[in-house]
Coordinates of C-alpha atoms in Angstrom, one line a residue:
Chain P
M1 CA 21.9 -4.8 -9.6
T2 CA 25.2 -6.4 -8.6
K3 CA 25.0 -9.2 -6.0
K4 CA 27.6 -9.9 -3.5
P5 CA 28.8 -13.5 -3.5
S6 CA 27.6 -14.1 0.0
E7 CA 24.0 -13.4 -1.0
K8 CA 21.7 -16.3 -1.7
S9 CA 20.5 -16.6 -5.2
S10 CA 16.7 -16.9 -5.4
G11 CA 14.0 -16.6 -8.0
A12 CA 13.0 -13.4 -6.3
S13 CA 16.3 -11.7 -7.0
K14 CA 14.8 -9.5 -9.6
D15 CA 12.5 -7.9 -7.0
P16 CA 14.3 -4.7 -6.2
T17 CA 13.0 -4.8 -2.6
R18 CA 15.0 -7.8 -1.9
R19 CA 18.6 -8.5 -1.0
R20 CA 20.5 -5.3 -1.4
K21 CA 22.5 -5.8 1.7
V22 CA 25.4 -3.4 1.7
A23 CA 27.1 -4.0 5.0
S24 CA 26.3 -5.2 8.4
G25 CA 28.2 -5.8 11.6
A26 CA 28.2 -5.4 15.4
G27 CA 28.3 -2.0 16.8
V28 CA 26.3 1.1 17.7
P29 CA 24.8 3.4 15.1
S30 CA 26.6 6.7 14.6
A31 CA 24.5 9.8 15.0
V32 CA 22.4 9.5 11.9
A33 CA 21.3 12.4 9.8
A34 CA 22.4 15.0 12.4
K35 CA 21.8 17.6 9.7
A36 CA 18.1 17.3 8.8
R37 CA 18.4 18.3 5.1
P38 CA 15.9 17.0 2.6
T39 CA 17.3 14.3 0.5
T40 CA 15.8 12.6 -2.5
S41 CA 17.1 9.4 -4.1
D42 CA 16.2 6.2 -5.8
M43 CA 17.8 4.0 -3.2
V44 CA 17.7 5.0 0.4
S45 CA 20.4 4.6 3.0
V46 CA 19.2 3.2 6.3
S47 CA 21.2 2.5 9.4
L48 CA 19.5 0.7 12.3
V49 CA 20.1 -1.7 15.1
V50 CA 18.3 -5.0 15.1
N51 CA 18.6 -7.2 18.2
N52 CA 21.7 -5.3 19.2
V53 CA 23.4 -5.7 15.8
H54 CA 24.0 -2.7 13.7
H55 CA 23.1 -2.8 10.0
S56 CA 23.7 -0.2 7.2
L57 CA 21.8 -0.9 4.0
A58 CA 20.8 0.8 0.8
L59 CA 17.1 -0.1 0.1
D60 CA 14.5 0.4 -2.5
P61 CA 12.1 2.8 -0.6
R62 CA 9.2 0.3 -1.0
T63 CA 10.9 -2.1 1.4
T64 CA 8.7 -2.5 4.4
L65 CA 10.4 -3.0 7.8
L66 CA 9.0 -6.6 7.7
D67 CA 10.6 -7.3 4.4
L68 CA 13.9 -5.8 5.6
L69 CA 13.9 -8.2 8.5
R70 CA 12.9 -11.3 6.6
E71 CA 14.4 -10.8 3.2
H72 CA 17.5 -8.8 3.9
L73 CA 18.5 -9.8 7.4
D74 CA 17.3 -13.4 7.3
L75 CA 15.3 -12.8 10.5
T76 CA 12.4 -15.0 9.6
G77 CA 11.0 -15.3 13.1
T78 CA 8.8 -12.3 12.4
K79 CA 5.9 -13.6 10.2
K80 CA 4.1 -12.2 7.3
G81 CA 0.4 -12.9 7.7
C82 CA -2.1 -10.5 6.1
D83 CA 0.6 -7.9 5.2
Q84 CA -2.1 -5.2 5.8
G85 CA -1.8 -4.6 9.6
Q86 CA -4.8 -6.7 10.4
C87 CA -3.4 -9.9 11.9
G88 CA -0.4 -8.8 14.1
A89 CA 1.9 -11.7 13.0
C90 CA 4.5 -9.1 12.0
T91 CA 4.6 -7.3 15.4
V92 CA 8.1 -6.2 16.4
L93 CA 9.3 -3.7 19.0
V94 CA 10.7 -0.3 17.8
D95 CA 12.5 1.6 20.6
G96 CA 10.5 -0.7 22.9
R97 CA 7.1 0.0 21.4
R98 CA 5.1 -2.6 19.5
I99 CA 4.2 -1.9 15.9
N100 CA 3.1 -3.7 12.7
S101 CA 6.3 -4.0 10.7
C102 CA 4.3 -4.7 7.5
L103 CA 2.7 -1.2 7.4
T104 CA 5.8 0.9 7.5
F105 CA 8.8 1.6 5.3
A106 CA 12.1 0.5 6.6
A107 CA 13.5 3.9 5.5
M108 CA 11.4 5.5 8.2
Y109 CA 13.4 3.7 10.9
D110 CA 16.8 5.1 10.2
G111 CA 18.6 5.3 13.6
A112 CA 16.0 3.1 15.4
Q113 CA 16.5 0.1 17.7
I114 CA 14.4 -2.9 16.6
T115 CA 13.8 -6.0 18.7
T116 CA 12.3 -9.1 17.1
I117 CA 11.4 -12.5 18.5
E118 CA 15.0 -13.6 17.9
G119 CA 16.2 -10.9 20.2
L120 CA 14.2 -11.7 23.3
A121 CA 16.1 -14.5 24.9
R122 CA 19.1 -13.5 27.1
N123 CA 22.2 -15.7 27.5
G124 CA 20.4 -18.8 26.4
A125 CA 17.5 -18.2 28.8
L126 CA 14.0 -17.7 27.3
H127 CA 12.2 -14.4 27.9
P128 CA 9.6 -14.9 30.7
L129 CA 6.9 -14.5 28.1
Q130 CA 8.4 -17.2 25.8
Q131 CA 8.5 -19.5 28.8
A132 CA 5.0 -18.6 29.8
F133 CA 3.7 -19.4 26.3
I134 CA 5.3 -22.9 26.7
D135 CA 4.0 -23.4 30.2
H136 CA 0.4 -22.5 29.1
D137 CA 0.5 -24.2 25.7
A138 CA -0.5 -20.8 24.3
F139 CA -0.4 -21.8 20.6
Q140 CA -1.3 -24.6 18.2
C141 CA 0.3 -24.0 14.8
G142 CA 2.6 -21.3 16.2
Y143 CA 2.5 -19.0 13.2
C144 CA 1.1 -16.1 15.1
T145 CA 3.2 -16.8 18.2
P146 CA 6.3 -14.5 17.5
G147 CA 3.9 -11.6 16.9
Q148 CA 1.8 -12.5 20.0
I149 CA 4.9 -12.7 22.2
C150 CA 6.4 -9.4 20.9
S151 CA 3.0 -7.7 21.3
A152 CA 2.8 -9.0 24.9
V153 CA 6.3 -7.7 25.6
G154 CA 5.1 -4.3 24.5
L155 CA 1.9 -4.7 26.6
L156 CA 3.9 -5.4 29.7
A157 CA 6.2 -2.4 29.1
E158 CA 3.1 -0.2 28.7
G159 CA 1.8 -1.2 32.1
R160 CA -1.8 -0.4 31.2
A161 CA -3.3 -3.9 31.3
K162 CA -4.3 -5.2 34.7
T163 CA -7.4 -7.3 34.2
A164 CA -8.1 -10.1 31.7
D165 CA -10.5 -7.8 29.9
E166 CA -7.7 -5.2 29.5
I167 CA -5.3 -7.9 28.3
R168 CA -7.8 -9.0 25.7
E169 CA -8.5 -5.5 24.5
L170 CA -4.9 -4.5 24.3
M171 CA -4.0 -7.8 22.5
S172 CA -6.8 -7.4 19.9
G173 CA -4.2 -6.6 17.2
N174 CA -3.0 -10.2 17.3
I175 CA -5.2 -12.8 15.6
C176 CA -4.8 -16.5 16.4
R177 CA -6.7 -18.5 13.9
C178 CA -6.2 -21.7 16.0
G179 CA -8.1 -19.9 18.7
A180 CA -5.5 -20.3 21.6
Y181 CA -6.7 -17.0 23.1
T182 CA -7.6 -18.5 26.5
N183 CA -4.1 -19.8 27.0
I184 CA -2.5 -16.7 25.6
V185 CA -4.2 -14.6 28.2
A186 CA -3.1 -17.0 30.9
A187 CA 0.5 -16.9 29.7
I188 CA 0.5 -13.1 29.7
Q189 CA -1.0 -13.1 33.2
Q190 CA 1.8 -15.4 34.4
A191 CA 4.5 -13.1 32.9
M192 CA 2.7 -10.1 34.4
G193 CA 3.0 -11.8 37.8
Q194 CA 6.7 -12.2 37.4
S195 CA 7.4 -8.7 36.2
Chain C
M1 CA 3.3 -1.1 -5.3
I2 CA 4.6 1.3 -7.9
G3 CA 8.0 2.8 -7.3
F4 CA 8.4 6.2 -5.8
Q5 CA 11.0 8.7 -4.7
Y6 CA 11.6 8.9 -1.0
A7 CA 12.5 12.2 0.7
R8 CA 13.1 13.1 4.3
A9 CA 11.9 16.6 5.4
G10 CA 13.8 18.2 8.3
D11 CA 11.2 20.9 9.2
V12 CA 7.8 22.2 8.1
T13 CA 9.4 24.6 5.6
D14 CA 11.3 21.7 3.9
A15 CA 8.1 19.6 3.9
V16 CA 6.0 22.3 2.3
R17 CA 8.8 23.0 -0.3
L18 CA 9.2 19.4 -1.2
M19 CA 5.4 19.0 -1.6
A20 CA 5.2 22.2 -3.8
G21 CA 7.8 20.6 -6.1
D22 CA 5.7 17.6 -6.8
P23 CA 1.9 17.7 -6.8
R24 CA 1.7 13.9 -6.8
A25 CA 3.7 13.6 -3.6
K26 CA 2.3 12.4 -0.3
F27 CA 3.4 13.0 3.2
V28 CA 4.0 9.9 5.4
A29 CA 3.9 9.9 9.2
G30 CA 2.7 6.6 10.7
G31 CA 2.0 5.2 7.3
T32 CA -0.7 2.8 8.6
N33 CA -3.3 4.0 6.0
L34 CA -1.1 5.3 3.2
I35 CA 1.1 2.2 2.9
D36 CA -1.9 0.0 3.1
L37 CA -3.5 1.9 0.2
M38 CA -0.2 1.9 -1.7
K39 CA -0.1 -1.9 -1.5
M40 CA -3.6 -2.0 -2.9
D41 CA -2.6 0.4 -5.7
V42 CA -5.2 2.8 -4.6
E43 CA -2.6 5.5 -3.7
R44 CA 0.1 5.9 -6.3
P45 CA 2.3 8.8 -5.1
S46 CA 5.3 9.7 -7.2
M47 CA 7.1 10.8 -4.0
V48 CA 6.7 9.9 -0.4
I49 CA 7.9 12.7 1.9
D50 CA 8.8 11.3 5.4
I51 CA 7.8 14.0 7.9
N52 CA 8.7 12.0 11.0
R53 CA 11.6 14.3 11.9
L54 CA 9.5 17.4 12.0
P55 CA 9.3 19.0 15.5
L56 CA 5.5 18.4 15.9
K57 CA 5.6 15.8 18.7
E58 CA 4.5 17.8 21.7
V59 CA 1.3 18.2 23.6
E60 CA 1.4 21.7 25.1
E61 CA -1.0 23.8 27.1
V62 CA -1.9 27.1 25.4
P63 CA -2.8 30.3 27.1
G64 CA -6.4 30.5 28.1
G65 CA -6.7 26.9 29.0
G66 CA -6.6 24.9 25.7
L67 CA -4.3 22.3 24.5
R68 CA -2.1 22.1 21.3
I69 CA -1.5 18.7 20.0
G70 CA 1.4 18.4 17.5
A71 CA 0.5 16.6 14.3
L72 CA 3.1 13.9 14.9
V73 CA 1.9 13.0 18.4
R74 CA 1.1 9.3 18.2
N75 CA -2.4 8.1 19.0
T76 CA -1.2 6.0 22.0
D77 CA 0.8 9.0 23.4
L78 CA -2.2 11.2 23.0
A79 CA -4.6 8.7 24.6
Y80 CA -2.3 8.3 27.6
N81 CA -1.3 11.9 27.9
A82 CA -2.0 13.1 31.5
L83 CA -3.6 16.4 30.4
V84 CA -5.8 14.6 27.9
E85 CA -6.8 12.0 30.4
E86 CA -7.7 14.6 33.0
R87 CA -9.3 17.4 30.8
Y88 CA -10.4 15.7 27.6
P89 CA -11.2 12.1 28.7
V90 CA -13.7 11.7 25.8
L91 CA -10.7 12.1 23.4
A92 CA -8.6 9.5 25.3
S93 CA -11.6 7.1 25.2
A94 CA -12.2 7.6 21.5
L95 CA -8.6 7.0 20.6
L96 CA -8.5 3.8 22.6
A97 CA -11.7 2.6 20.8
G98 CA -9.9 2.8 17.5
A99 CA -7.6 0.3 15.8
T100 CA -5.1 -1.7 17.9
Q101 CA -2.3 -0.8 20.2
Q102 CA 0.3 -1.6 17.5
L103 CA -1.5 0.8 15.0
R104 CA -2.1 3.4 17.7
N105 CA 1.7 3.3 18.4
M106 CA 2.3 4.2 14.8
A107 CA -0.6 6.4 13.8
S108 CA -0.2 10.2 14.1
T109 CA -2.7 12.8 15.0
G110 CA -2.5 14.5 11.6
G111 CA -2.7 11.2 9.8
N112 CA -5.7 10.2 11.7
L113 CA -7.5 13.3 10.4
L114 CA -6.5 12.3 6.9
Q115 CA -7.6 8.6 7.0
R116 CA -9.5 7.6 3.9
T117 CA -12.7 5.7 3.9
R118 CA -12.7 1.9 4.4
C119 CA -15.5 1.4 1.8
H120 CA -14.6 -1.9 0.1
Y121 CA -15.1 -0.5 -3.3
F122 CA -12.7 2.3 -2.7
Y123 CA -10.1 -0.4 -1.9
D124 CA -11.1 -2.7 -4.8
T125 CA -9.5 -1.3 -8.0
A126 CA -11.5 -3.7 -10.1
T127 CA -14.7 -1.8 -9.3
P128 CA -15.9 1.7 -10.1
C129 CA -15.5 4.3 -7.4
N130 CA -15.9 8.0 -7.7
K131 CA -13.7 8.7 -4.8
R132 CA -10.8 6.7 -6.3
E133 CA -11.5 7.4 -9.9
P134 CA -13.8 10.5 -10.4
G135 CA -16.6 9.9 -12.8
S136 CA -16.3 6.1 -12.8
G137 CA -19.5 5.6 -10.7
C138 CA -20.3 4.5 -7.2
S139 CA -20.4 0.7 -6.6
A140 CA -21.7 1.0 -3.1
I141 CA -25.1 2.6 -3.8
G142 CA -26.4 -0.5 -5.5
G143 CA -23.9 -2.9 -3.9
Q144 CA -22.9 -4.0 -0.4
N145 CA -23.5 -0.9 1.7
R146 CA -23.9 -2.1 5.3
M147 CA -21.1 0.2 6.5
H148 CA -22.2 3.2 4.6
A149 CA -23.7 6.7 5.2
I150 CA -27.2 7.5 6.4
L151 CA -26.6 11.3 6.5
G152 CA -25.0 13.8 4.1
A153 CA -24.4 11.3 1.2
S154 CA -24.7 12.1 -2.5
D155 CA -25.5 10.3 -5.7
A156 CA -21.7 10.2 -6.3
C157 CA -20.6 8.6 -3.0
I158 CA -22.0 7.1 0.2
A159 CA -18.7 6.4 2.0
V160 CA -18.1 7.2 5.7
H161 CA -15.1 8.6 7.5
P162 CA -13.6 5.9 9.6
S163 CA -11.9 7.8 12.5
D164 CA -12.9 7.6 16.1
M165 CA -10.5 10.3 17.2
C166 CA -12.1 12.8 14.9
V167 CA -15.6 12.2 16.3
A168 CA -14.3 13.3 19.7
M169 CA -12.4 16.3 18.3
A170 CA -15.6 17.4 16.4
M171 CA -17.6 17.2 19.6
L172 CA -14.9 19.2 21.4
E173 CA -14.8 21.9 18.6
A174 CA -11.1 21.5 17.9
M175 CA -9.2 23.7 15.4
V176 CA -6.9 22.3 12.8
R177 CA -3.7 24.3 12.2
V178 CA -2.1 24.0 8.8
T179 CA 0.8 25.5 6.9
G180 CA 1.2 25.9 3.2
A181 CA 3.2 27.8 0.7
S182 CA 1.1 30.9 1.4
G183 CA 1.5 30.6 5.2
E184 CA -0.5 29.3 8.2
R185 CA -4.2 29.1 8.8
A186 CA -6.6 27.5 11.2
I187 CA -9.6 25.5 10.1
P188 CA -12.5 24.8 12.5
F189 CA -13.0 21.1 12.9
A190 CA -16.5 21.2 11.4
E191 CA -15.1 22.7 8.2
F192 CA -12.1 20.4 7.9
H193 CA -13.8 17.3 6.4
R194 CA -16.1 17.6 3.5
L195 CA -19.3 16.0 2.4
P196 CA -19.0 14.0 -0.9
G197 CA -21.2 16.1 -3.1
E198 CA -20.0 15.9 -6.7
T199 CA -16.3 15.8 -5.7
P200 CA -16.0 12.7 -3.4
E201 CA -12.3 12.4 -4.3
R202 CA -11.7 15.4 -1.9
D203 CA -12.0 14.3 1.7
T204 CA -11.0 17.6 3.3
N205 CA -10.7 21.3 2.7
L206 CA -6.9 21.2 3.0
S207 CA -5.5 23.2 0.0
A208 CA -3.0 21.5 -2.3
G209 CA 0.4 21.4 -0.6
E210 CA -0.8 22.2 2.9
I211 CA 0.4 20.2 5.9
I212 CA -1.3 19.8 9.2
T213 CA 0.9 21.0 12.0
A214 CA -1.3 20.8 15.1
V215 CA -4.8 20.3 16.5
E216 CA -5.9 22.7 19.1
L217 CA -8.5 21.9 21.7
P218 CA -10.5 24.7 23.4
P219 CA -10.7 24.9 27.2
R220 CA -14.1 23.1 27.5
G221 CA -13.4 19.4 27.7
F222 CA -16.6 18.0 29.3
A223 CA -14.4 16.1 31.7
T224 CA -17.1 15.2 34.2
N225 CA -20.1 14.2 32.0
Y226 CA -18.9 12.5 28.8
T227 CA -18.8 9.2 27.0
Y228 CA -17.5 7.6 23.8
L229 CA -19.9 4.8 22.8
K230 CA -18.9 2.7 19.8
I231 CA -21.0 0.0 18.3
R232 CA -19.3 -2.4 15.9
D233 CA -19.4 -5.9 14.5
R234 CA -16.6 -7.2 16.8
L235 CA -15.8 -6.3 20.4
S236 CA -12.5 -4.8 19.4
Y237 CA -10.6 -3.7 16.3
A238 CA -13.5 -3.0 14.0
F239 CA -14.7 0.3 12.4
A240 CA -17.8 1.8 13.9
L241 CA -21.3 1.0 12.6
V242 CA -22.3 3.9 14.8
S243 CA -20.3 5.8 17.4
V244 CA -21.2 8.7 19.6
A245 CA -19.0 11.2 21.4
A246 CA -21.1 13.1 23.9
G247 CA -20.4 15.8 26.5
L248 CA -22.8 17.6 28.9
E249 CA -22.5 20.5 31.3
L250 CA -25.1 20.0 33.9
E251 CA -26.6 22.3 36.6
G252 CA -28.5 20.0 38.9
G253 CA -30.6 17.9 36.6
T254 CA -30.6 20.6 33.8
I255 CA -28.4 20.6 30.7
K256 CA -26.5 23.9 30.5
E257 CA -24.7 22.8 27.3
G258 CA -24.6 19.6 25.4
H259 CA -22.5 18.5 22.5
F260 CA -22.6 15.2 20.6
A261 CA -21.1 14.0 17.3
L262 CA -21.6 10.7 15.5
G263 CA -19.1 8.6 13.7
G264 CA -19.7 5.8 11.1
I265 CA -22.7 7.4 9.6
A266 CA -21.4 10.1 7.3
H267 CA -18.5 11.3 5.1
K268 CA -17.4 13.4 8.1
P269 CA -18.0 13.4 11.9
W270 CA -21.6 14.6 12.1
R271 CA -22.8 17.3 14.5
D272 CA -26.1 19.1 14.4
P273 CA -26.6 22.5 16.1
Q274 CA -30.4 22.1 16.1
A275 CA -30.2 18.8 17.9
E276 CA -27.9 20.3 20.5
A277 CA -30.1 23.3 20.9
A278 CA -32.9 20.8 21.9
L279 CA -30.7 19.8 24.9
R280 CA -29.9 23.3 26.2
G281 CA -31.9 24.2 29.3
Q282 CA -33.8 20.9 29.3
P283 CA -33.9 18.2 32.0
A284 CA -31.3 15.5 31.4
N285 CA -33.8 12.7 30.9
A286 CA -34.8 10.1 28.3
K287 CA -37.5 12.4 26.8
T288 CA -35.0 15.2 26.1
F289 CA -32.5 12.7 24.7
A290 CA -35.1 11.1 22.4
L291 CA -36.2 14.5 21.0
A292 CA -32.5 15.5 20.3
A293 CA -32.0 12.1 18.6
D294 CA -35.1 12.6 16.4
I295 CA -34.0 16.0 15.3
F296 CA -30.5 14.7 14.6
L297 CA -31.8 12.0 12.4
R298 CA -34.6 13.9 10.7
D299 CA -32.9 13.7 7.2
A300 CA -31.4 10.2 7.7
E301 CA -31.8 7.8 4.7
G302 CA -30.8 4.2 4.6
Y303 CA -29.7 2.0 1.6
E304 CA -30.4 -1.7 1.1
H305 CA -28.1 -3.0 3.8
N306 CA -27.7 -0.1 6.3
A307 CA -31.2 1.1 7.1
F308 CA -30.8 -0.5 10.5
K309 CA -28.3 2.2 11.3
I310 CA -31.0 4.9 11.6
D311 CA -32.6 3.2 14.6
L312 CA -29.2 2.1 15.9
A313 CA -28.0 5.7 15.8
R314 CA -31.1 6.9 17.6
R315 CA -30.5 4.3 20.4
C316 CA -26.8 5.1 20.5
I317 CA -27.5 8.8 20.9
M318 CA -29.9 8.2 23.8
R319 CA -27.6 5.7 25.5
A320 CA -24.6 8.0 25.1
L321 CA -26.4 11.0 26.5
S322 CA -27.6 8.9 29.4
Q323 CA -24.1 7.6 30.1
A324 CA -22.8 11.2 30.0
A325 CA -25.5 12.5 32.2
A326 CA -24.9 9.7 34.8
G327 CA -21.2 10.3 34.7
T328 CA -20.7 6.6 33.7
P329 CA -18.6 6.7 30.5
Q330 CA -18.4 3.6 28.3
S331 CA -15.4 1.4 29.3
Q332 CA -13.2 0.6 26.3
S333 CA -11.9 -2.6 27.9
S334 CA -15.0 -4.2 29.5
K335 CA -17.5 -4.1 26.6
K336 CA -20.6 -4.2 28.7
I337 CA -22.8 -1.4 27.7
V338 CA -24.6 0.2 30.7

């Protein structure tokens, strides 16, 4: 594997799922794979937009969306907790819907729009949910918080949760080992009131 | 995770052709179960065929009053589909009882049918498991078997099927549409999943190389008198110890037709025609429900840690049928059981 000079050296560089950045830059993705023809290859070409920035990469197909974000794009706000879809720390928004980025291959998101915790603030102003988490002290260690907030952004967009019970049920994919649940529900209720 | 080839299929024909070329290939849709198992080294496909571009994403009405659900319809989209909410609310409820919103946003209808068991030993490659490695033995029979089967198990395997969605589909008598190299066919839901017998490595009666394209629901949806009752160790995001999908058609206080299927207790969603026959023409009361439950559980057998499930299943059947008869389905957000 040849490494570009701009890439960081790390002990993990032998891992083929890491750091094979080909090109990235601002823009909008071209129509990807307009012709749906089966293709088979060792490395997979993926073009996607993350937080409004276009990236085109060649990836080992084992690369999860989470590892793409953290290891290839240096977007380390999205956390790896269990890496098995059980904790929700890796929650991101794909085309506006919340998913577990650890349980999916990045190659499956060719042409998608991804939003991570780094992409929620607008013009220096926090997203209402980010502000609500601060207002309600909705965390202790903070490790689950990016996933909690992205999950709550998805929850607000779904418009299905009205009561505290419904918020708890629809947030059950996000574990907080510090146990800040009471304040997390209060923060989400505040943001719901504003939306 | 071992390395694999990645291929994107553009349509069903492509998908079937790619699969025919590599018997060790796997289709991926949502990936929530397959990728988890690949990380654990339980699934080791040589090729992963991405089917997310296949045109199987619609929920359509079919002539005669049924509904066709494309295999790639996501669990969330199916649960919140207006036709499903109105005509098959037991299916919507079962979907919302399973997993989390993130997983439901990813998981597909076809993939949900093909979920593999959550038996700990199936996941733990350091232990024998006939389902993972045929002939190696079953660690659950003499091991930790709290989650395991009370009906239909064999000396080779006592694992259970983990799906909630499938329990409702079994109760509704859905049909599974599949396509393979030799063409299309439809498999009645009751015949889709298998009992373990001597071949627990086979979860379903899909033939090699076949792909699920749709699930079809018949017109009867039990939309007035139904429930999906799920009992589990946590209030949310846990697999069922016992779950019941129930639907009744009532005339006054008499049961005209009654269906119920159980999850969490067998290698497949479990229905029993004899138990349902005991409902037909009978008053919708506790005595009728108790008799149906006793018939349903007549061959139930527990193991060291799961014998409690037999009585739990009996109570769940009675409670679910009462909820259905009263027209008060179990809420999936407030967990109070009434």
